[in-house]
PDB file of C-alpha atoms and ligand atoms in Angstrom:
ATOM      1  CA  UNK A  16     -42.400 107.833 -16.102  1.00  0.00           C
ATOM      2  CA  UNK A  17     -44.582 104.867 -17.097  1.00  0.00           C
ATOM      3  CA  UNK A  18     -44.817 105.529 -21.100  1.00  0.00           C
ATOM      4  CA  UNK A  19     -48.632 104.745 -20.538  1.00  0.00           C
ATOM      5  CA  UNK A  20     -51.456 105.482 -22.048  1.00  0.00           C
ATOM      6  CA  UNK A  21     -51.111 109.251 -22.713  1.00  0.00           C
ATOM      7  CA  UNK A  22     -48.209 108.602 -25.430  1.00  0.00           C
ATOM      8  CA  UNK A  23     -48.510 106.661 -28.357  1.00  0.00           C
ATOM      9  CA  UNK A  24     -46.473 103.457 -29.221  1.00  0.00           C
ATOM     10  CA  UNK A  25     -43.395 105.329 -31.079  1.00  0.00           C
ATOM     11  CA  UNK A  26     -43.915 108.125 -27.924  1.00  0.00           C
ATOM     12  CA  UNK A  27     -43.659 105.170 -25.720  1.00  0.00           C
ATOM     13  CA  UNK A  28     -40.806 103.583 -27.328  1.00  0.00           C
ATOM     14  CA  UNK A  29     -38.882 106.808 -27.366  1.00  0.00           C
ATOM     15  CA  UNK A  30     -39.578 107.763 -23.921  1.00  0.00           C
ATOM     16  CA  UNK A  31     -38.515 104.026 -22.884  1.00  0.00           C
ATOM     17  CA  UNK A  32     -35.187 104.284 -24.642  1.00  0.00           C
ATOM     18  CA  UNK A  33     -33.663 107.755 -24.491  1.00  0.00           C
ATOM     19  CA  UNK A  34     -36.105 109.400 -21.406  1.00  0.00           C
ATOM     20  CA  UNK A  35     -35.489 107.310 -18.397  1.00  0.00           C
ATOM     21  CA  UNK A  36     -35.202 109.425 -15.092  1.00  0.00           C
ATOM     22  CA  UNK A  37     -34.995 107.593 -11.964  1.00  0.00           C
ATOM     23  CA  UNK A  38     -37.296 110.404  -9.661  1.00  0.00           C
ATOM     24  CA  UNK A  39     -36.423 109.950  -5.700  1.00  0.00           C
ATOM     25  CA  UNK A  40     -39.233 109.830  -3.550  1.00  0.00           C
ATOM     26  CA  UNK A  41     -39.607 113.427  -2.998  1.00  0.00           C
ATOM     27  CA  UNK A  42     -39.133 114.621  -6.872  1.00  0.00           C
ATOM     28  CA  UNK A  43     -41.669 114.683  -9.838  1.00  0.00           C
ATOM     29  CA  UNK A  44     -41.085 113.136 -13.374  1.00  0.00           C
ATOM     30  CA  UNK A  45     -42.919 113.839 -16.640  1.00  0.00           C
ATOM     31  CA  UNK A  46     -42.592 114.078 -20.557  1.00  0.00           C
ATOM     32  CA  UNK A  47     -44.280 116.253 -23.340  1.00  0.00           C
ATOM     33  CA  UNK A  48     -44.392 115.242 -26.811  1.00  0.00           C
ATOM     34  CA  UNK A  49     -44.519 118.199 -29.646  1.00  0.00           C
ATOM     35  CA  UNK A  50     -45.185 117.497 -33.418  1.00  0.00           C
ATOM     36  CA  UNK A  51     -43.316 119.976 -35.711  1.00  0.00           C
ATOM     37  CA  UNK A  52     -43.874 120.755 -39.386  1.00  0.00           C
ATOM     38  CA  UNK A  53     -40.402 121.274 -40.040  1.00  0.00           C
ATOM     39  CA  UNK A  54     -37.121 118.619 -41.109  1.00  0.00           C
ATOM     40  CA  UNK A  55     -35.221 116.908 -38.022  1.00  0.00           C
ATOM     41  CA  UNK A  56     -32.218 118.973 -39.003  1.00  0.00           C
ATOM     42  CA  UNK A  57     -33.563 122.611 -38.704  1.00  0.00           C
ATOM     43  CA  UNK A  58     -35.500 121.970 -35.179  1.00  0.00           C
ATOM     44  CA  UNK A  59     -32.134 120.510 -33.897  1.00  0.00           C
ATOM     45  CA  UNK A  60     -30.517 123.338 -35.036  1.00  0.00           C
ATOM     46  CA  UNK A  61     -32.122 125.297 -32.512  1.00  0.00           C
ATOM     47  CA  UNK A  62     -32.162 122.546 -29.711  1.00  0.00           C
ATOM     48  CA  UNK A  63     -28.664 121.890 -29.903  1.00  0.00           C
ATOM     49  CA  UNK A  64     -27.095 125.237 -29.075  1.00  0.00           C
ATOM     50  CA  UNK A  65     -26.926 125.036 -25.361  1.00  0.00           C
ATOM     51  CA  UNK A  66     -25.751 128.859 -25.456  1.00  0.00           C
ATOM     52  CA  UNK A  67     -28.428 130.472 -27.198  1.00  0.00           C
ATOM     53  CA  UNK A  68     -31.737 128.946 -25.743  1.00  0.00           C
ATOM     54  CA  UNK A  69     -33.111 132.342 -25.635  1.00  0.00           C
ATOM     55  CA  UNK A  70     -33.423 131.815 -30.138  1.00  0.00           C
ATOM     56  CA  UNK A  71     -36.966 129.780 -29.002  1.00  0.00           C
ATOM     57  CA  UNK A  72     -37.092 129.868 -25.633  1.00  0.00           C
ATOM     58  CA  UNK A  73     -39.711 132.706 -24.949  1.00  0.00           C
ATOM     59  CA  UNK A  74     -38.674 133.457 -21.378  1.00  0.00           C
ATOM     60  CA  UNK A  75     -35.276 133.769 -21.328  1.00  0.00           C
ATOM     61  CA  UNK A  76     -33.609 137.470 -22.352  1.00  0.00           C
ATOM     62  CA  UNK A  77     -30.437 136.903 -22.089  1.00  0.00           C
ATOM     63  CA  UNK A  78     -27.576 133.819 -21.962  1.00  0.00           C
ATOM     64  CA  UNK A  79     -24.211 133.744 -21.586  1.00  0.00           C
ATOM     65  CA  UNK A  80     -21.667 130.954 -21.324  1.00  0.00           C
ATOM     66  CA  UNK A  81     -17.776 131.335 -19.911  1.00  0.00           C
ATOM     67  CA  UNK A  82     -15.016 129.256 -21.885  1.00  0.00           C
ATOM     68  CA  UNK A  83     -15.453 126.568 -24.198  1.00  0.00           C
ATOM     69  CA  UNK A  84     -18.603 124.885 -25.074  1.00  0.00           C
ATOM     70  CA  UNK A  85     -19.068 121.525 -24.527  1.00  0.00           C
ATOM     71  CA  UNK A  86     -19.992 118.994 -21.838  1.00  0.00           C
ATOM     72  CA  UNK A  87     -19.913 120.326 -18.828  1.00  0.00           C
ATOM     73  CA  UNK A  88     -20.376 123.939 -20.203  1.00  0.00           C
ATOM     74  CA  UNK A  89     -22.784 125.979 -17.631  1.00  0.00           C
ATOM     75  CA  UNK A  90     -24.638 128.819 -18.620  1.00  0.00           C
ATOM     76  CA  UNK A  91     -25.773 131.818 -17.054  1.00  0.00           C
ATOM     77  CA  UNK A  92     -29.568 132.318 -18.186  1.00  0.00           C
ATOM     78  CA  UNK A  93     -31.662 135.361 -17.254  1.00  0.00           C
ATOM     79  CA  UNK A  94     -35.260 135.515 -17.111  1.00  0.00           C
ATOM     80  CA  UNK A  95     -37.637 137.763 -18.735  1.00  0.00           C
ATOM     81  CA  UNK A  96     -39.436 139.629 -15.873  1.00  0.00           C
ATOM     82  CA  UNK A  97     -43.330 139.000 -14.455  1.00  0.00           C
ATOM     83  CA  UNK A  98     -41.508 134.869 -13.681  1.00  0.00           C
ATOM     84  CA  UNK A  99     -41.077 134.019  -9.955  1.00  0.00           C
ATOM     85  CA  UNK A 100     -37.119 134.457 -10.496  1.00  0.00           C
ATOM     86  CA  UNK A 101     -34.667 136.028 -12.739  1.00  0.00           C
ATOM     87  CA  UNK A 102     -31.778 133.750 -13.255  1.00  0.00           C
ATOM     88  CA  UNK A 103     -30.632 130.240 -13.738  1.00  0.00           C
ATOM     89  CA  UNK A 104     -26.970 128.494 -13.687  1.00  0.00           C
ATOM     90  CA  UNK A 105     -27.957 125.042 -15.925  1.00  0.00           C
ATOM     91  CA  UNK A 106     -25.031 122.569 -16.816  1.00  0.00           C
ATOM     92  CA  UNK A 107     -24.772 120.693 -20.236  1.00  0.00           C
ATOM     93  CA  UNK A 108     -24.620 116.995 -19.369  1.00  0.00           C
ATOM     94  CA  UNK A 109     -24.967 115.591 -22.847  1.00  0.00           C
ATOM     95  CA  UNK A 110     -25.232 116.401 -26.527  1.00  0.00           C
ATOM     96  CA  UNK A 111     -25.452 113.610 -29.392  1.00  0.00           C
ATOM     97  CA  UNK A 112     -25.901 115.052 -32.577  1.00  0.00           C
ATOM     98  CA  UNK A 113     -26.192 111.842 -34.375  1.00  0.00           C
ATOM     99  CA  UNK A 114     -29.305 110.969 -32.227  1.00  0.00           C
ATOM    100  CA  UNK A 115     -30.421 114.480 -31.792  1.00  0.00           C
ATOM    101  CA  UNK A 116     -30.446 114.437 -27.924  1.00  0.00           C
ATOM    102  CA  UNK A 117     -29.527 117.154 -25.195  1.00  0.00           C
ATOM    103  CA  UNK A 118     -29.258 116.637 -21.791  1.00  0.00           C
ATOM    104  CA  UNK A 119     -28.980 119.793 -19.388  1.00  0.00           C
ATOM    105  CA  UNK A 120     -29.139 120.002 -15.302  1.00  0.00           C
ATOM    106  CA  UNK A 121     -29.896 123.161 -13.316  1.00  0.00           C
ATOM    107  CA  UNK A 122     -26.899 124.165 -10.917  1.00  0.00           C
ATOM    108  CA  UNK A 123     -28.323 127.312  -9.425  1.00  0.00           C
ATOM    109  CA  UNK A 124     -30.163 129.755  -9.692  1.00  0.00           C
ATOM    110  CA  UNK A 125     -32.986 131.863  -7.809  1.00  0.00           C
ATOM    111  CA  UNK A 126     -35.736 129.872  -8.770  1.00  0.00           C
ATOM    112  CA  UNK A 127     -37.843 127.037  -6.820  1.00  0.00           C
ATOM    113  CA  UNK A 128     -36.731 123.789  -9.229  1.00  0.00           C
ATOM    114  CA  UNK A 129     -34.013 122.024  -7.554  1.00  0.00           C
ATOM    115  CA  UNK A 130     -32.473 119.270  -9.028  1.00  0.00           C
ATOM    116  CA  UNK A 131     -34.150 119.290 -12.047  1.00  0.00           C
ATOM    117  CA  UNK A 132     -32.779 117.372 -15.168  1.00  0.00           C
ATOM    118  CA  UNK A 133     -34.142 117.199 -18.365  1.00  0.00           C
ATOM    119  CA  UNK A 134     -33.745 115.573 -21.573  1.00  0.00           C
ATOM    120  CA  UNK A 135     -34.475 116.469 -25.152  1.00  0.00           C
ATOM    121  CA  UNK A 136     -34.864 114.225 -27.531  1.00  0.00           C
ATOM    122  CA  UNK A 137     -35.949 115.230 -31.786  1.00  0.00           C
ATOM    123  CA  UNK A 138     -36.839 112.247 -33.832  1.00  0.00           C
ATOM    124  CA  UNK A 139     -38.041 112.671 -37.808  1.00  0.00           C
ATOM    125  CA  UNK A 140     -41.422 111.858 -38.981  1.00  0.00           C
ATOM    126  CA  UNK A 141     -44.036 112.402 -41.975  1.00  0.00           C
ATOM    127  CA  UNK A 142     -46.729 115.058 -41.225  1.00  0.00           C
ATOM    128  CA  UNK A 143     -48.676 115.936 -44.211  1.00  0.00           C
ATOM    129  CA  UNK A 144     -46.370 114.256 -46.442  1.00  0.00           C
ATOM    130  CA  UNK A 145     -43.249 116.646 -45.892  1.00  0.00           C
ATOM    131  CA  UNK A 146     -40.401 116.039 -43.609  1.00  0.00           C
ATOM    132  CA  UNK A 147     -41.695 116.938 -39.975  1.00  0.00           C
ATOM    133  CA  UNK A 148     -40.352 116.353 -36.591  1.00  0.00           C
ATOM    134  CA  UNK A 149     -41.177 115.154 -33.097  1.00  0.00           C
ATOM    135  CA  UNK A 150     -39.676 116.508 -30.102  1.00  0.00           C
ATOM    136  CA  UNK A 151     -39.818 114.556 -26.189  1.00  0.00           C
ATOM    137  CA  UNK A 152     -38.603 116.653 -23.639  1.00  0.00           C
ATOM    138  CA  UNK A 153     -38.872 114.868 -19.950  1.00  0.00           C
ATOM    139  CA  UNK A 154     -38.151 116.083 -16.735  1.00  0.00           C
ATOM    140  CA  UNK A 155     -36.936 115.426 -13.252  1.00  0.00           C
ATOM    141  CA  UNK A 156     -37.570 118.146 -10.263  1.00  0.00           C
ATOM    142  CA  UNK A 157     -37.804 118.171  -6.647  1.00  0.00           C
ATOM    143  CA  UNK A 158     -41.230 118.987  -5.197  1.00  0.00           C
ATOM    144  CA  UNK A 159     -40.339 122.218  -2.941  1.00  0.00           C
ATOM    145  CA  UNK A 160     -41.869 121.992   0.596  1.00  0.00           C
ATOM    146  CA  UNK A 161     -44.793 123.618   0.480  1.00  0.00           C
ATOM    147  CA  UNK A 162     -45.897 122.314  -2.882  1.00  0.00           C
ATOM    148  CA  UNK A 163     -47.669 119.141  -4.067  1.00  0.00           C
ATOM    149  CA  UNK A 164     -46.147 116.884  -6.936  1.00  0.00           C
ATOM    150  CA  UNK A 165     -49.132 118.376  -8.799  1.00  0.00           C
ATOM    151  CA  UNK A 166     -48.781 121.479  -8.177  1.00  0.00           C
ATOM    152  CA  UNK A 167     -44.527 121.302  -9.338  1.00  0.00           C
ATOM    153  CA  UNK A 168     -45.125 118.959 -12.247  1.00  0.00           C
ATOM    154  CA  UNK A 169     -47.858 121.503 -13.994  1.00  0.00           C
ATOM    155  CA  UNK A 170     -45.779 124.267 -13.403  1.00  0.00           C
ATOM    156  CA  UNK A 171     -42.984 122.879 -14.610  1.00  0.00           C
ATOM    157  CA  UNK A 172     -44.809 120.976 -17.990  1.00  0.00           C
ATOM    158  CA  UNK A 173     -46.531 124.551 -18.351  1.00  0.00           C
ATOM    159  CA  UNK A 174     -43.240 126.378 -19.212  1.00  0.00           C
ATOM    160  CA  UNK A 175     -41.996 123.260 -21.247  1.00  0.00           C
ATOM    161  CA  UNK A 176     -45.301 123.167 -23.614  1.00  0.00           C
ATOM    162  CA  UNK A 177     -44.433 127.057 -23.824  1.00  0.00           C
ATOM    163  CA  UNK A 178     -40.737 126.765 -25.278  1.00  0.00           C
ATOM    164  CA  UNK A 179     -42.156 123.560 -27.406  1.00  0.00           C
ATOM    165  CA  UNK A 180     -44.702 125.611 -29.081  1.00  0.00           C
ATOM    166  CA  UNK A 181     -42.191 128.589 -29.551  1.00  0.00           C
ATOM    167  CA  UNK A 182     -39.824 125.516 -30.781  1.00  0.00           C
ATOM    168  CA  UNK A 183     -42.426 124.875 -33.640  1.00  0.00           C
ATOM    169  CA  UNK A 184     -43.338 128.211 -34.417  1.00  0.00           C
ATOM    170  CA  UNK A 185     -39.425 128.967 -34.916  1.00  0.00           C
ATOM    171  CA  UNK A 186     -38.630 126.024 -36.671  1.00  0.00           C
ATOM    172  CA  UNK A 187     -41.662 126.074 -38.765  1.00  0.00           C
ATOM    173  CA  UNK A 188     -40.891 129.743 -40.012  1.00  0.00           C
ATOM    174  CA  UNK A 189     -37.481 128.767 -41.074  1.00  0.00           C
ATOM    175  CA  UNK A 190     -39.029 125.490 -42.881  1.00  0.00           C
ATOM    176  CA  UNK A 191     -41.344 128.189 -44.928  1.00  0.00           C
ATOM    177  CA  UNK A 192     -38.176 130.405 -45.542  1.00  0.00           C
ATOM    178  CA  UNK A 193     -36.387 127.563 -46.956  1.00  0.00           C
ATOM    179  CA  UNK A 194     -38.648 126.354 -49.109  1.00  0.00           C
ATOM    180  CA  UNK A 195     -39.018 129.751 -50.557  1.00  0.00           C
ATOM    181  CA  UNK A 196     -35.634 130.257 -51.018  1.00  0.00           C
ATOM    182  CA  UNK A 197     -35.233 128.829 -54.667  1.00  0.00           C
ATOM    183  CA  UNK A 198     -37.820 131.482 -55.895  1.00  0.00           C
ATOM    184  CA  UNK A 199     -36.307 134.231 -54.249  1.00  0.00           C
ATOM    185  CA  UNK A 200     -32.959 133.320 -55.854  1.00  0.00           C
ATOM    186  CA  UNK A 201     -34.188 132.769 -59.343  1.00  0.00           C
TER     187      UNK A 201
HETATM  188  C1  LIG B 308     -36.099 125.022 -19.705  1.00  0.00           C
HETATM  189  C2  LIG B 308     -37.108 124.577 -18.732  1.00  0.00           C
HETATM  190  C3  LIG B 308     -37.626 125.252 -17.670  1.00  0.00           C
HETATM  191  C4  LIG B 308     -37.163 126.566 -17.317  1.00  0.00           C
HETATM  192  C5  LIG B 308     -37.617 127.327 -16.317  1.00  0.00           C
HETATM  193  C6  LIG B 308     -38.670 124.579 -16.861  1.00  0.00           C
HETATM  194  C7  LIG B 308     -37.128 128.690 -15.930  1.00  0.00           C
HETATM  195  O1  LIG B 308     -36.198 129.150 -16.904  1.00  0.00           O
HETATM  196  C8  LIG B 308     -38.313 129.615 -15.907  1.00  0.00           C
HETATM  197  C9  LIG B 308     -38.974 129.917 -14.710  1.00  0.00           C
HETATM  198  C10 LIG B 308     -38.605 129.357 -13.466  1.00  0.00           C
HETATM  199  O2  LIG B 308     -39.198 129.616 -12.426  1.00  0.00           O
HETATM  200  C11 LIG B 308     -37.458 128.421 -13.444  1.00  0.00           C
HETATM  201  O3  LIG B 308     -35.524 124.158 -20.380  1.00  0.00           O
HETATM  202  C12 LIG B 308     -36.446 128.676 -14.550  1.00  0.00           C
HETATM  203  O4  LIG B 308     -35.867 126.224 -19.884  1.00  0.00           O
HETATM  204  C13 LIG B 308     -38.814 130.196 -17.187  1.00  0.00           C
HETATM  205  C14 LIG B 308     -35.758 130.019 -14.295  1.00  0.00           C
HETATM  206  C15 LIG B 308     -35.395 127.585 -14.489  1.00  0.00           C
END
């Protein structure tokens, strides 16, 4: 990660202070910024439940976690079909719901990322005058043999731009609910 010149200064600063992986030689690192047109405290809403992903997260059909959530917590995700796998074991490694991050690793799972860690971090903003939020999620992955650290790192920031966008379409339909919701109650 080298905050360059793909993210802009606040990006930068963000991804400097809460996104800092330390990749091995043989592993891949990147991060993805999203802009949402909804308030900080809806879109975390969503990122912070570590058992139901599958509310934005377009690929995943089903998720169940054993026991008592909190750090440490693993869930067992499945994975809509026409993906090269079906399931995923992924560990929750940090939550901080004053600064709206989430920190999860991957345990298991019959899929090809191994070791991968990611953080997600939502941050509050202006965007057309209204309350809006912007979401950094990085990543750390091995590079399987076989593949290039191009190859894993658009694969991997492919599905992550996918359940970002889903993020802001959720989050944004709930913004336009609740700012109906004092004319519907009238
Ligand atoms: C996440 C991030 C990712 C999830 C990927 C990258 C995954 O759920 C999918 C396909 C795979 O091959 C790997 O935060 C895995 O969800 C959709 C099953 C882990």
């Amino acid at each position: 990660m080298d905050g360059g010149d793909a993210y802009g200064v606040l990006e930068s600063q963000y991804i400097r202070r809460h996104h800092r992986h330390q990749p091995r030689e043989n592993q891949c690192t990147s991060a993805l910024v999203k802009h949402i047109k909804a308030p900080v405290h809806l879109v975390w809403s969503l990122v912070r439940r570590f058992d139901q992903p599958q509310r934005y997260k377009p690929f995943i059909s089903r998720c169940v976690v054993n026991g008592d959530l909190g750090i440490g917590s693993v869930r067992e995700v499945n994975v809509k079909s026409g993906l090269p796998a079906t399931t995923s074991r992924e560990r929750l490694e940090f939550l901080d719901d004053e600064e709206h991050i989430l920190g999860i690793k991957i345990v298991g799972g019959d899929h090809r990322l191994k070791n991968y860690s990611s953080i997600i971090t939502v941050h509050p903003e202006i965007i057309d005058e209204r309350p809006g939020t912007m979401v950094i999620e990085s990543f750390v992955v091995d590079v399987p043999e076989g593949n290039t650290r191009e190859e894993t790192c658009y694969f991997t920031s492919t599905l992550i731009a996918c359940n970002l966008k889903s993020l802001a379409d959720v989050s944004e339909r709930m913004a336009v609910q609740d700012r109906a919701e004092p004319i519907n109650g009238f």
